[in-house]
PDB file of C-alpha atoms in Angstrom:
ATOM      1  CA  MET A1031      24.787-175.153-166.870  1.00 40.00           C
ATOM      2  CA  ASN A1032      25.068-176.736-164.164  1.00 39.00           C
ATOM      3  CA  GLU A1033      25.530-174.982-160.586  1.00 38.00           C
ATOM      4  CA  PRO A1034      25.607-176.343-156.990  1.00 36.00           C
ATOM      5  CA  ARG A1035      22.854-174.597-154.573  1.00 35.00           C
ATOM      6  CA  ASP A1036      24.008-174.324-151.363  1.00 35.00           C
ATOM      7  CA  SER A1037      21.575-173.003-148.254  1.00 31.00           C
ATOM      8  CA  ARG A1038      23.687-170.795-146.284  1.00 32.00           C
ATOM      9  CA  ASP A1039      23.472-167.052-148.080  1.00 32.00           C
ATOM     10  CA  SER A1040      26.417-165.482-145.161  1.00 30.00           C
ATOM     11  CA  ARG A1041      29.812-165.494-145.713  1.00 31.00           C
ATOM     12  CA  GLU A1042      32.201-168.334-143.892  1.00 32.00           C
ATOM     13  CA  THR A1043      34.476-166.876-141.504  1.00 28.00           C
ATOM     14  CA  ALA A1044      38.167-168.020-141.562  1.00 31.00           C
ATOM     15  CA  GLY A1045      38.182-171.701-138.991  1.00 33.00           C
ATOM     16  CA  PRO A1046      41.028-172.753-137.527  1.00 32.00           C
ATOM     17  CA  ALA A1047      44.561-173.880-139.109  1.00 34.00           C
ATOM     18  CA  GLY A1048      43.750-177.157-141.014  1.00 40.00           C
ATOM     19  CA  GLN A1049      40.006-176.601-141.417  1.00 50.00           C
ATOM     20  CA  GLY A1050      40.138-174.570-144.796  1.00 60.00           C
ATOM     21  CA  VAL A1051      40.017-171.306-146.085  1.00 74.00           C
ATOM     22  CA  SER A1052      37.375-169.062-145.746  1.00 82.00           C
ATOM     23  CA  ARG A1053      35.213-168.557-149.008  1.00 86.00           C
ATOM     24  CA  ALA A1054      36.608-165.008-149.300  1.00 90.00           C
ATOM     25  CA  GLU A1055      40.205-165.901-149.295  1.00 89.00           C
ATOM     26  CA  LEU A1056      39.397-168.987-151.678  1.00 90.00           C
ATOM     27  CA  GLY A1057      37.589-166.374-153.846  1.00 93.00           C
ATOM     28  CA  ARG A1058      40.697-164.066-153.893  1.00 95.00           C
ATOM     29  CA  ARG A1059      43.001-166.639-154.829  1.00 94.00           C
ATOM     30  CA  LEU A1060      40.406-168.431-157.570  1.00 95.00           C
ATOM     31  CA  ARG A1061      40.917-164.878-158.597  1.00 95.00           C
ATOM     32  CA  SER A1062      44.262-164.033-158.375  1.00 95.00           C
ATOM     33  CA  ILE A1063      45.407-167.058-160.444  1.00 96.00           C
ATOM     34  CA  ARG A1064      42.670-167.271-163.248  1.00 96.00           C
ATOM     35  CA  GLN A1065      43.555-163.191-164.053  1.00 96.00           C
ATOM     36  CA  ALA A1066      47.921-164.538-163.834  1.00 96.00           C
ATOM     37  CA  GLN A1067      46.422-166.775-166.480  1.00 96.00           C
ATOM     38  CA  GLY A1068      44.748-164.513-168.865  1.00 95.00           C
ATOM     39  CA  TYR A1069      41.471-166.359-168.145  1.00 95.00           C
ATOM     40  CA  SER A1070      38.485-164.155-167.981  1.00 95.00           C
ATOM     41  CA  LEU A1071      35.692-165.107-166.503  1.00 95.00           C
ATOM     42  CA  GLN A1072      33.279-166.177-169.382  1.00 96.00           C
ATOM     43  CA  ASN A1073      36.674-168.340-170.337  1.00 94.00           C
ATOM     44  CA  ILE A1074      36.601-170.093-167.211  1.00 96.00           C
ATOM     45  CA  ALA A1075      32.230-170.550-167.056  1.00 95.00           C
ATOM     46  CA  GLU A1076      31.813-172.449-170.479  1.00 95.00           C
ATOM     47  CA  GLN A1077      34.649-174.536-170.049  1.00 94.00           C
ATOM     48  CA  ALA A1078      33.528-175.596-165.794  1.00 91.00           C
ATOM     49  CA  GLY A1079      30.238-175.775-167.332  1.00 90.00           C
ATOM     50  CA  LEU A1080      28.965-173.117-164.865  1.00 93.00           C
ATOM     51  CA  SER A1081      27.048-169.720-165.083  1.00 95.00           C
ATOM     52  CA  LYS A1082      29.447-166.407-165.607  1.00 95.00           C
ATOM     53  CA  SER A1083      27.431-164.780-162.413  1.00 95.00           C
ATOM     54  CA  PHE A1084      28.214-168.212-160.627  1.00 96.00           C
ATOM     55  CA  VAL A1085      31.719-167.576-161.193  1.00 96.00           C
ATOM     56  CA  SER A1086      31.652-163.694-160.312  1.00 96.00           C
ATOM     57  CA  GLN A1087      29.811-164.676-157.128  1.00 95.00           C
ATOM     58  CA  LEU A1088      32.414-167.183-156.078  1.00 95.00           C
ATOM     59  CA  GLU A1089      35.430-165.216-156.466  1.00 95.00           C
ATOM     60  CA  LEU A1090      33.752-162.625-154.344  1.00 94.00           C
ATOM     61  CA  GLY A1091      33.474-165.041-151.942  1.00 91.00           C
ATOM     62  CA  HIS A1092      29.467-164.766-151.819  1.00 92.00           C
ATOM     63  CA  THR A1093      28.693-168.134-152.589  1.00 90.00           C
ATOM     64  CA  ALA A1094      30.115-171.946-151.932  1.00 85.00           C
ATOM     65  CA  ALA A1095      31.364-174.009-154.467  1.00 85.00           C
ATOM     66  CA  SER A1096      30.971-177.885-153.572  1.00 79.00           C
ATOM     67  CA  LEU A1097      33.776-180.704-154.539  1.00 76.00           C
ATOM     68  CA  GLY A1098      33.361-181.270-157.815  1.00 78.00           C
ATOM     69  CA  THR A1099      32.832-177.737-158.826  1.00 85.00           C
ATOM     70  CA  LEU A1100      36.076-176.788-157.535  1.00 88.00           C
ATOM     71  CA  LYS A1101      37.192-180.185-159.246  1.00 83.00           C
ATOM     72  CA  ARG A1102      36.148-178.857-162.762  1.00 87.00           C
ATOM     73  CA  ILE A1103      37.466-175.595-162.522  1.00 93.00           C
ATOM     74  CA  CYS A1104      40.728-176.765-161.180  1.00 91.00           C
ATOM     75  CA  ALA A1105      40.648-178.564-164.298  1.00 87.00           C
ATOM     76  CA  VAL A1106      40.257-175.788-166.551  1.00 92.00           C
ATOM     77  CA  LEU A1107      43.411-173.926-164.677  1.00 93.00           C
ATOM     78  CA  ASP A1108      45.609-176.904-164.899  1.00 88.00           C
ATOM     79  CA  ILE A1109      46.232-176.554-160.988  1.00 88.00           C
ATOM     80  CA  PRO A1110      45.507-179.166-157.787  1.00 85.00           C
ATOM     81  CA  VAL A1111      42.912-177.948-156.091  1.00 84.00           C
ATOM     82  CA  TRP A1112      44.573-178.050-152.820  1.00 80.00           C
ATOM     83  CA  ALA A1113      46.551-174.374-154.252  1.00 84.00           C
ATOM     84  CA  LEU A1114      42.861-173.114-153.784  1.00 86.00           C
ATOM     85  CA  LEU A1115      41.865-174.748-150.060  1.00 79.00           C
ATOM     86  CA  ASP A1116      45.466-174.969-148.418  1.00 74.00           C
ATOM     87  CA  ASP A1117      45.223-172.823-145.347  1.00 60.00           C
ATOM     88  CA  GLU A1118      49.371-172.296-144.875  1.00 59.00           C
ATOM     89  CA  PRO A1119      50.141-171.689-148.251  1.00 53.00           C
ATOM     90  CA  ASP A1120      53.895-170.009-147.673  1.00 43.00           C
ATOM     91  CA  LYS A1121      54.621-173.244-145.445  1.00 46.00           C
ATOM     92  CA  PRO A1122      58.249-174.125-146.758  1.00 40.00           C
ATOM     93  CA  GLY A1123      56.904-177.772-148.209  1.00 39.00           C
ATOM     94  CA  GLY A1124      53.347-176.492-149.061  1.00 39.00           C
ATOM     95  CA  PRO A1125      51.618-176.705-152.612  1.00 39.00           C
ATOM     96  CA  GLY A1126      54.120-174.995-155.611  1.00 36.00           C
ATOM     97  CA  GLU A1127      56.663-174.556-153.069  1.00 35.00           C
ATOM     98  CA  PRO A1128      59.969-176.669-153.164  1.00 39.00           C
ATOM     99  CA  GLY A1129      61.645-176.994-149.395  1.00 41.00           C
ATOM    100  CA  ASP A1130      61.924-180.057-146.819  1.00 45.00           C
ATOM    101  CA  ALA A1131      59.154-181.897-145.876  1.00 43.00           C
ATOM    102  CA  PRO A1132      57.237-180.975-143.243  1.00 45.00           C
ATOM    103  CA  GLY A1133      58.386-183.056-140.057  1.00 44.00           C
ATOM    104  CA  ALA A1134      61.811-183.898-141.930  1.00 42.00           C
ATOM    105  CA  ARG A1135      65.051-184.420-139.255  1.00 43.00           C
ATOM    106  CA  ASP A1136      68.773-183.633-139.464  1.00 36.00           C
ATOM    107  CA  GLY A1137      69.732-186.652-142.017  1.00 37.00           C
ATOM    108  CA  GLU A1138      66.218-186.889-143.358  1.00 41.00           C
ATOM    109  CA  SER A1139      66.215-184.865-146.863  1.00 43.00           C
ATOM    110  CA  GLY A1140      63.114-183.884-147.624  1.00 45.00           C
ATOM    111  CA  SER A1141      63.676-182.026-150.480  1.00 49.00           C
ATOM    112  CA  GLY A1142      66.059-184.376-152.244  1.00 60.00           C
ATOM    113  CA  SER A1143      65.259-188.184-153.498  1.00 83.00           C
ATOM    114  CA  VAL A1144      64.032-188.950-150.147  1.00 88.00           C
ATOM    115  CA  ALA A1145      61.062-187.340-148.021  1.00 90.00           C
ATOM    116  CA  ILE A1146      59.612-187.495-144.649  1.00 93.00           C
ATOM    117  CA  VAL A1147      56.273-186.498-143.522  1.00 94.00           C
ATOM    118  CA  ARG A1148      55.631-187.159-139.998  1.00 95.00           C
ATOM    119  CA  HIS A1149      52.149-188.453-138.875  1.00 91.00           C
ATOM    120  CA  ASP A1150      51.725-185.018-136.660  1.00 91.00           C
ATOM    121  CA  ARG A1151      52.949-183.311-140.107  1.00 91.00           C
ATOM    122  CA  ARG A1152      51.106-183.643-142.242  1.00 90.00           C
ATOM    123  CA  LYS A1153      48.934-180.476-143.680  1.00 88.00           C
ATOM    124  CA  VAL A1154      45.185-181.758-143.500  1.00 85.00           C
ATOM    125  CA  ARG A1155      42.202-180.035-144.738  1.00 80.00           C
ATOM    126  CA  ARG A1156      38.427-179.681-145.371  1.00 74.00           C
ATOM    127  CA  TYR A1157      36.323-178.242-148.505  1.00 69.00           C
ATOM    128  CA  PRO A1158      34.411-175.906-147.585  1.00 64.00           C
ATOM    129  CA  GLY A1159      30.709-176.590-146.844  1.00 65.00           C
ATOM    130  CA  SER A1160      32.373-179.825-145.390  1.00 70.00           C
ATOM    131  CA  ASP A1161      32.975-182.329-143.574  1.00 74.00           C
ATOM    132  CA  THR A1162      35.541-184.408-144.992  1.00 80.00           C
ATOM    133  CA  GLU A1163      38.634-184.650-143.997  1.00 82.00           C
ATOM    134  CA  ILE A1164      41.469-185.054-146.032  1.00 87.00           C
ATOM    135  CA  SER A1165      45.058-185.622-145.000  1.00 91.00           C
ATOM    136  CA  LEU A1166      48.429-184.828-147.589  1.00 92.00           C
ATOM    137  CA  LEU A1167      50.761-188.313-147.007  1.00 95.00           C
ATOM    138  CA  THR A1168      53.257-186.927-150.131  1.00 93.00           C
ATOM    139  CA  PRO A1169      55.313-183.395-148.604  1.00 90.00           C
ATOM    140  CA  ASP A1170      53.740-181.197-151.411  1.00 86.00           C
ATOM    141  CA  LEU A1171      52.211-181.183-154.248  1.00 83.00           C
ATOM    142  CA  ASP A1172      55.701-180.689-155.969  1.00 83.00           C
ATOM    143  CA  ARG A1173      55.993-184.332-156.948  1.00 87.00           C
ATOM    144  CA  LYS A1174      55.010-186.297-160.031  1.00 91.00           C
ATOM    145  CA  ILE A1175      51.842-188.296-157.895  1.00 94.00           C
ATOM    146  CA  GLU A1176      49.593-186.974-154.782  1.00 93.00           C
ATOM    147  CA  VAL A1177      48.802-189.551-152.189  1.00 96.00           C
ATOM    148  CA  THR A1178      45.939-188.567-149.303  1.00 94.00           C
ATOM    149  CA  LEU A1179      44.259-189.718-147.159  1.00 96.00           C
ATOM    150  CA  SER A1180      40.308-188.989-146.691  1.00 92.00           C
ATOM    151  CA  VAL A1181      37.720-189.389-143.673  1.00 93.00           C
ATOM    152  CA  LEU A1182      34.553-189.242-145.527  1.00 90.00           C
ATOM    153  CA  GLN A1183      31.125-188.674-143.112  1.00 89.00           C
ATOM    154  CA  PRO A1184      28.334-190.646-144.262  1.00 89.00           C
ATOM    155  CA  GLY A1185      26.717-188.954-147.202  1.00 84.00           C
ATOM    156  CA  GLU A1186      30.069-186.789-148.318  1.00 84.00           C
ATOM    157  CA  GLY A1187      31.223-186.655-152.007  1.00 76.00           C
ATOM    158  CA  TYR A1188      30.948-184.729-154.723  1.00 63.00           C
ATOM    159  CA  GLY A1189      27.201-185.710-155.017  1.00 59.00           C
ATOM    160  CA  HIS A1190      25.632-185.565-158.648  1.00 70.00           C
ATOM    161  CA  GLU A1191      28.555-183.564-160.072  1.00 75.00           C
ATOM    162  CA  THR A1192      31.617-185.465-161.721  1.00 83.00           C
ATOM    163  CA  TYR A1193      34.412-184.086-163.175  1.00 82.00           C
ATOM    164  CA  THR A1194      37.326-185.404-165.625  1.00 85.00           C
ATOM    165  CA  HIS A1195      41.263-183.884-165.306  1.00 85.00           C
ATOM    166  CA  ARG A1196      44.482-185.221-166.921  1.00 86.00           C
ATOM    167  CA  GLY A1197      46.030-188.394-165.298  1.00 92.00           C
ATOM    168  CA  GLU A1198      44.997-191.363-163.220  1.00 97.00           C
ATOM    169  CA  GLU A1199      43.907-192.538-159.663  1.00 97.00           C
ATOM    170  CA  PHE A1200      44.210-195.049-157.567  1.00 98.00           C
ATOM    171  CA  GLY A1201      41.630-195.866-154.485  1.00 98.00           C
ATOM    172  CA  LEU A1202      41.866-198.260-151.773  1.00 98.00           C
ATOM    173  CA  VAL A1203      38.683-198.455-149.235  1.00 98.00           C
ATOM    174  CA  LEU A1204      40.200-198.366-145.669  1.00 98.00           C
ATOM    175  CA  SER A1205      36.712-198.495-143.465  1.00 97.00           C
ATOM    176  CA  GLY A1206      33.082-198.333-144.268  1.00 97.00           C
ATOM    177  CA  THR A1207      31.721-198.162-147.762  1.00 97.00           C
ATOM    178  CA  TYR A1208      32.121-196.266-150.654  1.00 96.00           C
ATOM    179  CA  GLU A1209      30.513-195.434-153.931  1.00 96.00           C
ATOM    180  CA  VAL A1210      32.932-194.362-156.670  1.00 96.00           C
ATOM    181  CA  THR A1211      30.908-194.087-160.107  1.00 96.00           C
ATOM    182  CA  VAL A1212      32.788-194.096-163.555  1.00 96.00           C
ATOM    183  CA  ASP A1213      31.503-192.692-167.098  1.00 96.00           C
ATOM    184  CA  GLY A1214      28.628-193.312-165.546  1.00 94.00           C
ATOM    185  CA  VAL A1215      28.743-196.582-163.685  1.00 97.00           C
ATOM    186  CA  ALA A1216      28.815-197.020-160.353  1.00 96.00           C
ATOM    187  CA  TYR A1217      30.797-199.195-158.229  1.00 98.00           C
ATOM    188  CA  VAL A1218      30.329-200.254-154.777  1.00 98.00           C
ATOM    189  CA  LEU A1219      33.831-200.500-152.577  1.00 98.00           C
ATOM    190  CA  GLU A1220      33.720-202.264-149.328  1.00 98.00           C
ATOM    191  CA  GLU A1221      36.869-202.381-146.889  1.00 98.00           C
ATOM    192  CA  GLY A1222      39.542-203.751-148.514  1.00 98.00           C
ATOM    193  CA  ASP A1223      38.616-202.993-152.222  1.00 98.00           C
ATOM    194  CA  SER A1224      40.140-200.647-154.522  1.00 98.00           C
ATOM    195  CA  ILE A1225      39.823-199.427-157.844  1.00 98.00           C
ATOM    196  CA  TYR A1226      41.901-197.881-160.570  1.00 98.00           C
ATOM    197  CA  PHE A1227      40.814-195.673-163.784  1.00 98.00           C
ATOM    198  CA  SER A1228      41.887-192.331-165.728  1.00 97.00           C
ATOM    199  CA  SER A1229      40.793-189.050-164.554  1.00 93.00           C
ATOM    200  CA  ARG A1230      40.093-188.379-167.787  1.00 93.00           C
ATOM    201  CA  LEU A1231      36.537-190.169-167.222  1.00 96.00           C
ATOM    202  CA  PRO A1232      33.551-188.561-165.737  1.00 92.00           C
ATOM    203  CA  HIS A1233      33.296-189.598-162.110  1.00 92.00           C
ATOM    204  CA  ARG A1234      32.712-188.909-158.532  1.00 90.00           C
ATOM    205  CA  THR A1235      32.469-190.518-155.471  1.00 92.00           C
ATOM    206  CA  ARG A1236      30.733-190.925-152.025  1.00 91.00           C
ATOM    207  CA  ALA A1237      30.364-192.463-148.767  1.00 94.00           C
ATOM    208  CA  LEU A1238      27.763-195.379-148.561  1.00 95.00           C
ATOM    209  CA  GLY A1239      25.711-195.995-144.934  1.00 94.00           C
ATOM    210  CA  ASP A1240      25.344-194.501-141.482  1.00 94.00           C
ATOM    211  CA  THR A1241      29.516-195.034-140.509  1.00 95.00           C
ATOM    212  CA  PRO A1242      32.185-192.873-141.787  1.00 95.00           C
ATOM    213  CA  VAL A1243      34.255-194.096-144.779  1.00 96.00           C
ATOM    214  CA  THR A1244      38.324-194.192-144.441  1.00 97.00           C
ATOM    215  CA  THR A1245      39.821-194.193-147.823  1.00 97.00           C
ATOM    216  CA  PHE A1246      43.627-194.065-150.096  1.00 97.00           C
ATOM    217  CA  TRP A1247      43.695-192.343-153.015  1.00 97.00           C
ATOM    218  CA  ALA A1248      47.094-191.670-155.160  1.00 97.00           C
ATOM    219  CA  VAL A1249      46.421-189.430-158.199  1.00 94.00           C
ATOM    220  CA  THR A1250      49.127-188.637-161.074  1.00 93.00           C
ATOM    221  CA  PRO A1251      49.906-186.057-161.381  1.00 90.00           C
ATOM    222  CA  PRO A1252      48.531-184.255-158.749  1.00 87.00           C
ATOM    223  CA  SER A1253      45.098-182.593-159.179  1.00 79.00           C
TER     224      SER A1253
END
């Protein structure tokens, strides 16, 4: 079974808002969700292709997981990865909580058929141990689609890991050079190129070149 490596042995401390949660908080959320769904450590480990000891260390906040590994764990739990990474989980309109869209003003509905997300009120997250910045363009994850804007630093992505989950994905490269590997085939996308694929196919991505890469993604259902 493959496990991600992390050269840092110390625990991470919580960063400022928008910078992601600490390892300890991520682990606490994972353990709480796992137990609420009735999964054992062994269940999660086997279905995500990890070792039981690694999942245990992750829940204790003693190690970090790559983005791909977190996605695999969340696929087993059938939850979006944002449920583990949101550093403002109690904010109205946040993941799993219906409410007005962040930034909605008088006369603008956030909980009905129309939702407004102001550019300065987006939820912005970074995965632990990563400089990739991801902005949620939809108001929350209580919709049928998740739309994000990502800025990846050179070399950032899922590494050598692939993962699968239910649904479909559409990606558009706004700037830079981006590699998307789907079912073992690597596709290099330049600015203006787009890609669509079934999320049930093993996939991973990474930024190529020596400049940041900006991408737009639409995923249904939210993952």
